[in-house]
Tab-separated table of C-alpha atoms in Angstrom:
chain	number	residue	atom	x	y	z
O	1	MET	CA	20.901	63.393	-68.080
O	2	ARG	CA	23.844	65.421	-69.294
O	3	ALA	CA	27.043	63.662	-70.278
O	4	PHE	CA	29.139	62.393	-67.408
O	5	ASP	CA	32.120	64.627	-66.672
O	6	THR	CA	35.083	62.699	-65.314
O	7	ARG	CA	37.013	65.947	-64.919
O	8	TYR	CA	34.721	67.385	-62.251
O	9	LEU	CA	37.194	66.764	-59.437
O	10	LEU	CA	39.851	68.877	-61.130
O	11	VAL	CA	37.418	71.666	-62.021
O	12	LEU	CA	35.886	71.844	-58.554
O	13	CYS	CA	39.228	71.564	-56.802
O	14	VAL	CA	40.698	74.471	-58.737
O	15	ALA	CA	37.584	76.605	-58.235
O	16	LEU	CA	37.426	75.921	-54.522
O	17	GLY	CA	41.162	76.341	-54.100
O	18	LEU	CA	40.834	79.878	-55.432
O	19	CYS	CA	38.272	80.631	-52.723
O	20	ALA	CA	39.932	79.290	-49.613
O	21	CYS	CA	43.364	77.849	-50.236
O	22	GLY	CA	44.931	76.488	-47.059
O	23	THR	CA	41.761	75.577	-45.118
O	24	GLN	CA	42.565	72.660	-42.796
O	25	LEU	CA	39.704	70.431	-41.623
O	26	ALA	CA	41.436	67.350	-40.195
O	27	HIS	CA	40.376	68.272	-36.652
O	28	TYR	CA	37.203	70.170	-37.511
O	29	ARG	CA	34.646	69.786	-34.715
O	30	ASP	CA	32.231	72.646	-35.388
O	31	TYR	CA	29.682	70.695	-37.423
O	32	THR	CA	26.644	69.893	-35.243
O	33	GLY	CA	23.953	69.258	-37.848
O	34	ASP	CA	22.419	66.057	-39.163
O	35	GLY	CA	24.394	63.379	-40.935
O	36	THR	CA	28.039	62.401	-40.695
O	37	PHE	CA	30.862	64.894	-41.312
O	38	VAL	CA	34.065	63.487	-42.831
O	39	ALA	CA	37.070	65.654	-43.728
O	40	HIS	CA	39.154	64.936	-46.853
O	41	ALA	CA	42.821	65.860	-46.765
O	42	ALA	CA	44.157	68.136	-49.479
O	43	PRO	CA	47.099	66.921	-51.596
O	44	SER	CA	49.387	69.539	-50.021
O	45	PRO	CA	49.482	71.414	-46.664
O	46	ILE	CA	49.160	74.722	-48.510
O	47	CYS	CA	45.930	73.587	-50.156
O	48	GLN	CA	42.348	73.441	-49.008
O	49	ASP	CA	40.919	70.380	-47.301
O	50	GLY	CA	37.492	69.216	-48.390
O	51	TYR	CA	34.665	67.416	-46.650
O	52	THR	CA	31.532	65.341	-47.096
O	53	VAL	CA	28.415	65.487	-44.972
O	54	ASP	CA	26.537	62.272	-45.676
O	55	LEU	CA	22.862	62.885	-44.914
O	56	GLY	CA	21.764	59.301	-45.410
O	57	ALA	CA	19.937	57.146	-47.914
O	58	ILE	CA	16.990	58.468	-49.904
O	59	ASP	CA	14.419	56.429	-51.823
O	60	LEU	CA	13.890	57.795	-55.321
O	61	THR	CA	11.285	55.122	-56.142
O	62	ARG	CA	8.456	56.581	-54.063
O	63	PRO	CA	7.163	60.039	-53.088
O	64	ASN	CA	8.695	61.176	-49.806
O	65	GLU	CA	10.278	64.177	-48.163
O	66	LEU	CA	12.620	65.041	-45.333
O	67	SER	CA	14.050	68.066	-43.537
O	68	LEU	CA	17.607	68.160	-42.242
O	69	ARG	CA	19.767	70.513	-40.189
O	70	LEU	CA	23.079	71.812	-41.538
O	71	GLU	CA	24.850	73.630	-38.713
O	72	GLY	CA	28.466	74.707	-38.429
O	73	LEU	CA	29.618	73.878	-41.948
O	74	PRO	CA	33.085	75.121	-42.959
O	75	ALA	CA	32.932	78.459	-44.758
O	76	ILE	CA	34.099	77.067	-48.099
O	77	GLU	CA	32.086	76.560	-51.261
O	78	ALA	CA	30.142	73.311	-51.393
O	79	THR	CA	27.526	71.546	-53.472
O	80	ILE	CA	24.386	69.736	-52.409
O	81	GLY	CA	23.993	66.594	-54.454
O	82	ILE	CA	23.000	62.953	-54.700
O	83	VAL	CA	25.329	59.969	-55.011
O	84	LEU	CA	23.945	57.080	-57.074
O	85	SER	CA	25.405	53.577	-57.071
O	86	VAL	CA	24.115	50.186	-58.137
O	87	LYS	CA	23.558	47.666	-55.349
O	88	ASN	CA	26.293	45.020	-55.384
O	89	ALA	CA	27.966	46.859	-58.261
O	90	GLN	CA	30.761	45.005	-60.011
O	91	GLY	CA	31.275	47.289	-62.992
O	92	SER	CA	31.808	50.869	-64.020
O	93	ARG	CA	29.681	53.992	-64.316
O	94	ALA	CA	27.707	52.393	-67.168
O	95	ASP	CA	25.953	50.313	-64.515
O	96	VAL	CA	24.296	53.410	-63.009
O	97	PRO	CA	21.037	54.151	-64.849
O	98	ARG	CA	19.853	57.622	-65.665
O	99	THR	CA	16.968	58.846	-63.557
O	100	THR	CA	13.965	61.034	-64.370
O	101	ALA	CA	12.807	61.528	-60.768
O	102	LEU	CA	11.347	64.993	-60.126
O	103	ILE	CA	12.675	66.559	-56.927
O	104	GLN	CA	12.233	69.696	-54.853
O	105	LEU	CA	15.256	70.949	-52.915
O	106	THR	CA	15.176	74.082	-50.759
O	107	LEU	CA	17.871	75.427	-48.442
O	108	ARG	CA	16.877	78.082	-45.877
O	109	ASP	CA	18.980	79.965	-43.360
O	110	ASP	CA	18.122	80.372	-39.681
O	111	LEU	CA	15.962	83.422	-40.460
O	112	GLY	CA	13.864	81.435	-42.916
O	113	HIS	CA	15.333	83.117	-45.989
O	114	ILE	CA	15.656	80.907	-49.058
O	115	VAL	CA	19.321	80.440	-49.958
O	116	LEU	CA	18.670	78.186	-52.947
O	117	SER	CA	15.732	76.275	-54.376
O	118	ARG	CA	15.529	73.746	-57.202
O	119	HIS	CA	12.455	72.004	-58.612
O	120	GLU	CA	13.482	69.901	-61.571
O	121	ARG	CA	14.143	66.409	-62.843
O	122	LEU	CA	17.407	64.773	-61.904
O	123	SER	CA	17.913	64.088	-65.612
O	124	GLU	CA	18.706	67.822	-65.864
O	125	TRP	CA	21.472	67.603	-63.272
O	126	ILE	CA	25.130	67.032	-64.073
O	127	GLY	CA	26.369	63.496	-63.517
O	128	SER	CA	30.017	63.326	-62.477
O	129	VAL	CA	32.165	60.288	-61.824
O	130	GLY	CA	34.868	60.410	-59.165
O	131	LEU	CA	38.329	59.292	-60.198
O	132	ASP	CA	38.487	56.904	-57.238
O	133	SER	CA	34.823	55.757	-57.421
O	134	PRO	CA	34.023	54.852	-61.044
O	135	SER	CA	30.921	52.864	-60.034
O	136	GLN	CA	29.307	55.934	-58.426
O	137	VAL	CA	27.740	58.986	-60.026
O	138	TYR	CA	27.448	62.296	-58.169
O	139	LEU	CA	24.519	64.438	-59.331
O	140	TYR	CA	24.558	68.189	-58.752
O	141	GLN	CA	23.466	71.304	-60.602
O	142	ARG	CA	25.210	74.385	-61.911
O	143	GLY	CA	23.540	77.728	-62.472
O	144	THR	CA	23.817	80.039	-65.478
O	145	GLN	CA	27.203	81.219	-66.739
O	146	ILE	CA	27.840	84.298	-68.834
O	147	GLU	CA	30.895	85.439	-70.770
O	148	VAL	CA	32.198	88.928	-70.001
O	149	ALA	CA	34.440	90.460	-72.661
O	150	LEU	CA	37.782	91.661	-71.286
O	151	ALA	CA	39.544	92.435	-74.556
O	152	PRO	CA	39.189	91.444	-78.194
O	153	GLY	CA	39.184	87.658	-78.241
O	154	THR	CA	39.364	87.403	-74.438
O	155	VAL	CA	36.431	86.674	-72.131
O	156	ARG	CA	35.923	85.856	-68.482
O	157	VAL	CA	33.238	83.348	-67.506
O	158	GLU	CA	31.107	84.527	-64.598
O	159	ARG	CA	28.269	82.963	-62.662
O	160	PHE	CA	24.997	84.813	-63.006
O	161	PRO	CA	22.951	85.430	-61.033
O	162	LEU	CA	24.343	84.654	-57.601
O	163	GLY	CA	21.872	84.186	-54.760
O	164	PRO	CA	22.295	84.522	-50.984
O	165	ASP	CA	25.512	82.988	-49.649
O	166	ASN	CA	26.824	82.935	-53.225
O	167	SER	CA	24.312	80.249	-54.164
O	168	TRP	CA	24.369	79.103	-57.781
O	169	GLY	CA	22.630	75.928	-58.899
O	170	THR	CA	23.142	73.626	-55.909
O	171	TYR	CA	26.370	75.412	-54.937
O	172	PHE	CA	26.582	77.701	-51.917
O	173	THR	CA	29.179	79.045	-49.492
O	174	PRO	CA	28.056	78.603	-45.871
O	175	ARG	CA	28.517	81.534	-43.550
O	176	ARG	CA	30.709	80.717	-40.575
O	177	GLY	CA	28.572	79.451	-37.702
O	178	ALA	CA	25.361	79.648	-39.745
O	179	ARG	CA	22.449	77.249	-39.326
O	180	TYR	CA	20.509	76.004	-42.332
O	181	THR	CA	17.506	73.779	-42.936
O	182	LEU	CA	17.550	71.571	-46.027
O	183	HIS	CA	14.185	70.341	-47.304
O	184	PHE	CA	14.279	67.578	-49.894
O	185	ALA	CA	11.219	66.029	-51.539
O	186	ILE	CA	10.620	63.519	-54.316
O	187	THR	CA	7.455	64.661	-56.059
O	188	GLU	CA	7.572	62.235	-58.993
O	189	PRO	CA	9.503	59.036	-58.251
O	190	ASP	CA	11.389	56.842	-60.693
O	191	VAL	CA	10.316	53.226	-60.151
O	192	SER	CA	13.099	51.956	-62.428
O	193	LEU	CA	15.659	52.629	-59.680
O	194	ALA	CA	14.869	49.608	-57.503
O	195	ASP	CA	18.483	48.401	-57.736
O	196	VAL	CA	20.039	51.824	-57.233
O	197	GLN	CA	21.225	53.220	-53.927
O	198	ALA	CA	20.927	56.993	-53.513
O	199	ARG	CA	22.432	59.140	-50.771
O	200	LEU	CA	21.996	62.858	-50.140
O	201	GLN	CA	25.255	64.698	-49.503
O	202	VAL	CA	26.907	68.084	-49.056
O	203	ASN	CA	30.407	68.169	-50.563
O	204	GLY	CA	33.171	70.711	-50.199
O	205	MET	CA	36.024	69.481	-52.369
O	206	ALA	CA	39.703	69.365	-51.477
O	207	GLY	CA	42.049	71.140	-53.852
O	208	CYS	CA	44.697	73.750	-54.539
O	209	LEU	CA	45.915	76.092	-57.241
């Protein structure tokens, strides 16, 4: 697994704030898909609220698969990822083991078009630790980045390529009112994770400029 990045909250907040600064979700009632939708207040009224859709526990120690509905998500950039935590954890992120489980994740829109698809080991995903949850690791994936020269000694980093709904790794930006189907499968389990709890989530992060 790649090195844990404790700065992911800041990076994601700034990136998402650029996209939709000012989005308020405290009274959001449009989500009608599977799981539990919880809004996260931004640090300032002029900033963008975030959210989590918790899609429930998944067992990474045995082959299994599930399909879930994502309907009415806010139209702000989000990531699909997995939260890992050690059962009865008393310590820090060092308590969360690295996993080699092989997974298949596919997101389709209501017309059946593939928005994003990943088939890879979770050891290839980025492991990030929340500032307020040091005993949990959030796994997600970025896509490819390229540097575009703007002037001598100056470059701009761009995502490439972008898929439907601006998908990139496990990132995507839901279309307003769109309905998606998320298929998740564990094709090669990791039996060493007996003491690890895993939950599948969609996260749109709160933040501002």
